[in-house]
Amino acid sequence: MNGNWDSAAVKSVFYTGLLLLLGMASLMLDDLFSPMELVRLFTSMTLLSAFYLAFSLIGWLVIGLPVHWLCSRYTQGHLVYYATLPAASLLLTLVYNGPWLLPGCALVQACLFHYYLNNC
């Protein structure tokens, strides 16, 4: 496996999670004036972070690293090969009105992983 793939995987998970948390905080920004709303925001962010990290870890171990190994062994490692599976699952969830958040995060993680793997 070429590149610093472990650092690239950690950075892609971290920055996607940070983007997700900032998006969630911006949706709840207008209700932050009461103490109970702050508690609700903190609780929601904590639960979202825990589930996001669990799904990301399982996703990287089961899907991400084997796909990276196949891409680096049998192809030139172009972004298309990394983003095909998450983009296809995102497209399917959008067509069938499914939950788009997890495939969307996987697509962003795959793109960030490819960027950090090849450019940093």
PDB file of C-alpha atoms in Angstrom:
ATOM      1  CA  MET A   1       0.000   0.000   0.000  1.00  0.00           C
ATOM      2  CA  ASN A   2       1.504   3.222  -1.112  1.00  0.00           C
ATOM      3  CA  GLY A   3       1.378   6.474   0.780  1.00  0.00           C
ATOM      4  CA  ASN A   4       0.720   7.220   4.413  1.00  0.00           C
ATOM      5  CA  TRP A   5      -2.679   5.515   4.388  1.00  0.00           C
ATOM      6  CA  ASP A   6      -3.202   5.330   8.163  1.00  0.00           C
ATOM      7  CA  SER A   7      -2.783   9.073   8.623  1.00  0.00           C
ATOM      8  CA  ALA A   8      -4.952   9.729   5.565  1.00  0.00           C
ATOM      9  CA  ALA A   9      -7.746   7.523   6.967  1.00  0.00           C
ATOM     10  CA  VAL A  10      -7.661   9.244  10.360  1.00  0.00           C
ATOM     11  CA  LYS A  11      -7.682  12.707   8.782  1.00  0.00           C
ATOM     12  CA  SER A  12     -10.561  11.835   6.460  1.00  0.00           C
ATOM     13  CA  VAL A  13     -12.666  10.485   9.340  1.00  0.00           C
ATOM     14  CA  PHE A  14     -11.840  13.471  11.556  1.00  0.00           C
ATOM     15  CA  TYR A  15     -12.529  16.209   9.002  1.00  0.00           C
ATOM     16  CA  THR A  16     -15.743  14.587   7.782  1.00  0.00           C
ATOM     17  CA  GLY A  17     -16.942  14.232  11.375  1.00  0.00           C
ATOM     18  CA  LEU A  18     -16.044  17.839  12.097  1.00  0.00           C
ATOM     19  CA  LEU A  19     -17.994  18.945   9.030  1.00  0.00           C
ATOM     20  CA  LEU A  20     -20.947  16.829  10.163  1.00  0.00           C
ATOM     21  CA  LEU A  21     -20.896  18.299  13.672  1.00  0.00           C
ATOM     22  CA  LEU A  22     -20.619  21.860  12.370  1.00  0.00           C
ATOM     23  CA  GLY A  23     -23.564  21.237  10.065  1.00  0.00           C
ATOM     24  CA  MET A  24     -25.618  19.889  12.935  1.00  0.00           C
ATOM     25  CA  ALA A  25     -24.691  22.827  15.169  1.00  0.00           C
ATOM     26  CA  SER A  26     -25.636  25.303  12.448  1.00  0.00           C
ATOM     27  CA  LEU A  27     -29.071  23.701  12.148  1.00  0.00           C
ATOM     28  CA  MET A  28     -29.639  24.128  15.887  1.00  0.00           C
ATOM     29  CA  LEU A  29     -28.047  27.582  16.159  1.00  0.00           C
ATOM     30  CA  ASP A  30     -31.257  29.565  16.462  1.00  0.00           C
ATOM     31  CA  ASP A  31     -32.357  27.655  19.609  1.00  0.00           C
ATOM     32  CA  LEU A  32     -29.162  28.081  21.664  1.00  0.00           C
ATOM     33  CA  PHE A  33     -30.451  30.675  24.060  1.00  0.00           C
ATOM     34  CA  SER A  34     -31.867  28.350  26.698  1.00  0.00           C
ATOM     35  CA  PRO A  35     -29.784  26.015  28.881  1.00  0.00           C
ATOM     36  CA  MET A  36     -31.911  22.991  27.924  1.00  0.00           C
ATOM     37  CA  GLU A  37     -31.196  23.591  24.251  1.00  0.00           C
ATOM     38  CA  LEU A  38     -27.467  23.613  25.000  1.00  0.00           C
ATOM     39  CA  VAL A  39     -27.836  20.301  26.832  1.00  0.00           C
ATOM     40  CA  ARG A  40     -29.815  18.896  23.907  1.00  0.00           C
ATOM     41  CA  LEU A  41     -27.168  20.053  21.437  1.00  0.00           C
ATOM     42  CA  PHE A  42     -24.339  18.581  23.522  1.00  0.00           C
ATOM     43  CA  THR A  43     -26.177  15.268  23.950  1.00  0.00           C
ATOM     44  CA  SER A  44     -27.033  15.054  20.268  1.00  0.00           C
ATOM     45  CA  MET A  45     -23.463  15.835  19.233  1.00  0.00           C
ATOM     46  CA  THR A  46     -22.067  13.260  21.651  1.00  0.00           C
ATOM     47  CA  LEU A  47     -24.399  10.525  20.402  1.00  0.00           C
ATOM     48  CA  LEU A  48     -23.798  11.448  16.775  1.00  0.00           C
ATOM     49  CA  SER A  49     -20.034  11.418  17.316  1.00  0.00           C
ATOM     50  CA  ALA A  50     -20.130   7.984  18.951  1.00  0.00           C
ATOM     51  CA  PHE A  51     -22.252   6.426  16.224  1.00  0.00           C
ATOM     52  CA  TYR A  52     -20.293   8.187  13.487  1.00  0.00           C
ATOM     53  CA  LEU A  53     -16.976   6.912  14.840  1.00  0.00           C
ATOM     54  CA  ALA A  54     -18.333   3.368  15.240  1.00  0.00           C
ATOM     55  CA  PHE A  55     -19.735   3.282  11.699  1.00  0.00           C
ATOM     56  CA  SER A  56     -16.578   4.860  10.280  1.00  0.00           C
ATOM     57  CA  LEU A  57     -14.300   2.383  12.023  1.00  0.00           C
ATOM     58  CA  ILE A  58     -16.359  -0.602  10.890  1.00  0.00           C
ATOM     59  CA  GLY A  59     -16.657   0.851   7.390  1.00  0.00           C
ATOM     60  CA  TRP A  60     -12.923   1.406   7.060  1.00  0.00           C
ATOM     61  CA  LEU A  61     -12.072  -2.061   8.343  1.00  0.00           C
ATOM     62  CA  VAL A  62     -14.663  -3.941   6.284  1.00  0.00           C
ATOM     63  CA  ILE A  63     -14.835  -1.866   3.091  1.00  0.00           C
ATOM     64  CA  GLY A  64     -12.361   1.021   2.972  1.00  0.00           C
ATOM     65  CA  LEU A  65      -9.026  -0.674   3.540  1.00  0.00           C
ATOM     66  CA  PRO A  66      -9.762  -3.675   1.266  1.00  0.00           C
ATOM     67  CA  VAL A  67     -10.858  -1.254  -1.478  1.00  0.00           C
ATOM     68  CA  HIS A  68      -7.675   0.756  -0.941  1.00  0.00           C
ATOM     69  CA  TRP A  69      -5.592  -2.405  -1.172  1.00  0.00           C
ATOM     70  CA  LEU A  70      -7.332  -3.426  -4.411  1.00  0.00           C
ATOM     71  CA  CYS A  71      -7.007   0.070  -5.879  1.00  0.00           C
ATOM     72  CA  SER A  72      -3.331   0.339  -5.070  1.00  0.00           C
ATOM     73  CA  ARG A  73      -2.548  -3.181  -6.264  1.00  0.00           C
ATOM     74  CA  TYR A  74      -4.529  -3.428  -9.501  1.00  0.00           C
ATOM     75  CA  THR A  75      -5.138   0.149 -10.650  1.00  0.00           C
ATOM     76  CA  GLN A  76      -3.280   3.426 -10.670  1.00  0.00           C
ATOM     77  CA  GLY A  77      -5.242   4.618  -7.624  1.00  0.00           C
ATOM     78  CA  HIS A  78      -7.353   7.212  -9.411  1.00  0.00           C
ATOM     79  CA  LEU A  79     -10.118   8.954  -7.454  1.00  0.00           C
ATOM     80  CA  VAL A  80     -12.799   7.253  -9.570  1.00  0.00           C
ATOM     81  CA  TYR A  81     -11.869   3.864  -8.115  1.00  0.00           C
ATOM     82  CA  TYR A  82     -12.065   5.137  -4.549  1.00  0.00           C
ATOM     83  CA  ALA A  83     -15.338   7.027  -4.951  1.00  0.00           C
ATOM     84  CA  THR A  84     -17.320   4.546  -7.079  1.00  0.00           C
ATOM     85  CA  LEU A  85     -18.786   2.431  -4.274  1.00  0.00           C
ATOM     86  CA  PRO A  86     -19.806   5.328  -1.973  1.00  0.00           C
ATOM     87  CA  ALA A  87     -21.172   7.316  -4.922  1.00  0.00           C
ATOM     88  CA  ALA A  88     -23.228   4.340  -6.116  1.00  0.00           C
ATOM     89  CA  SER A  89     -24.679   3.772  -2.652  1.00  0.00           C
ATOM     90  CA  LEU A  90     -25.416   7.503  -2.327  1.00  0.00           C
ATOM     91  CA  LEU A  91     -27.151   7.494  -5.690  1.00  0.00           C
ATOM     92  CA  LEU A  92     -29.247   4.476  -4.713  1.00  0.00           C
ATOM     93  CA  THR A  93     -30.318   6.051  -1.433  1.00  0.00           C
ATOM     94  CA  LEU A  94     -31.250   9.284  -3.183  1.00  0.00           C
ATOM     95  CA  VAL A  95     -33.265   7.460  -5.854  1.00  0.00           C
ATOM     96  CA  TYR A  96     -35.161   5.337  -3.327  1.00  0.00           C
ATOM     97  CA  ASN A  97     -35.549   8.120  -0.718  1.00  0.00           C
ATOM     98  CA  GLY A  98     -33.296   6.385   1.775  1.00  0.00           C
ATOM     99  CA  PRO A  99     -30.984   7.828   4.404  1.00  0.00           C
ATOM    100  CA  TRP A 100     -28.293   9.719   2.527  1.00  0.00           C
ATOM    101  CA  LEU A 101     -26.138  10.784   5.471  1.00  0.00           C
ATOM    102  CA  LEU A 102     -23.946   7.669   5.829  1.00  0.00           C
ATOM    103  CA  PRO A 103     -23.214   7.198   2.095  1.00  0.00           C
ATOM    104  CA  GLY A 104     -22.617  10.949   1.831  1.00  0.00           C
ATOM    105  CA  CYS A 105     -20.097  10.797   4.660  1.00  0.00           C
ATOM    106  CA  ALA A 106     -18.469   7.756   3.058  1.00  0.00           C
ATOM    107  CA  LEU A 107     -18.105   9.626  -0.225  1.00  0.00           C
ATOM    108  CA  VAL A 108     -16.547  12.648   1.484  1.00  0.00           C
ATOM    109  CA  GLN A 109     -14.228  10.334   3.444  1.00  0.00           C
ATOM    110  CA  ALA A 110     -13.158   8.527   0.260  1.00  0.00           C
ATOM    111  CA  CYS A 111     -12.382  11.808  -1.498  1.00  0.00           C
ATOM    112  CA  LEU A 112     -10.477  13.193   1.493  1.00  0.00           C
ATOM    113  CA  PHE A 113      -8.618   9.899   1.906  1.00  0.00           C
ATOM    114  CA  HIS A 114      -7.507  10.012  -1.727  1.00  0.00           C
ATOM    115  CA  TYR A 115      -6.442  13.646  -1.373  1.00  0.00           C
ATOM    116  CA  TYR A 116      -4.409  13.096   1.810  1.00  0.00           C
ATOM    117  CA  LEU A 117      -2.936   9.883   0.460  1.00  0.00           C
ATOM    118  CA  ASN A 118      -1.582  11.437  -2.719  1.00  0.00           C
ATOM    119  CA  ASN A 119      -1.008  15.106  -1.893  1.00  0.00           C
ATOM    120  CA  CYS A 120       0.127  15.312   1.715  1.00  0.00           C
TER     121      CYS A 120
END
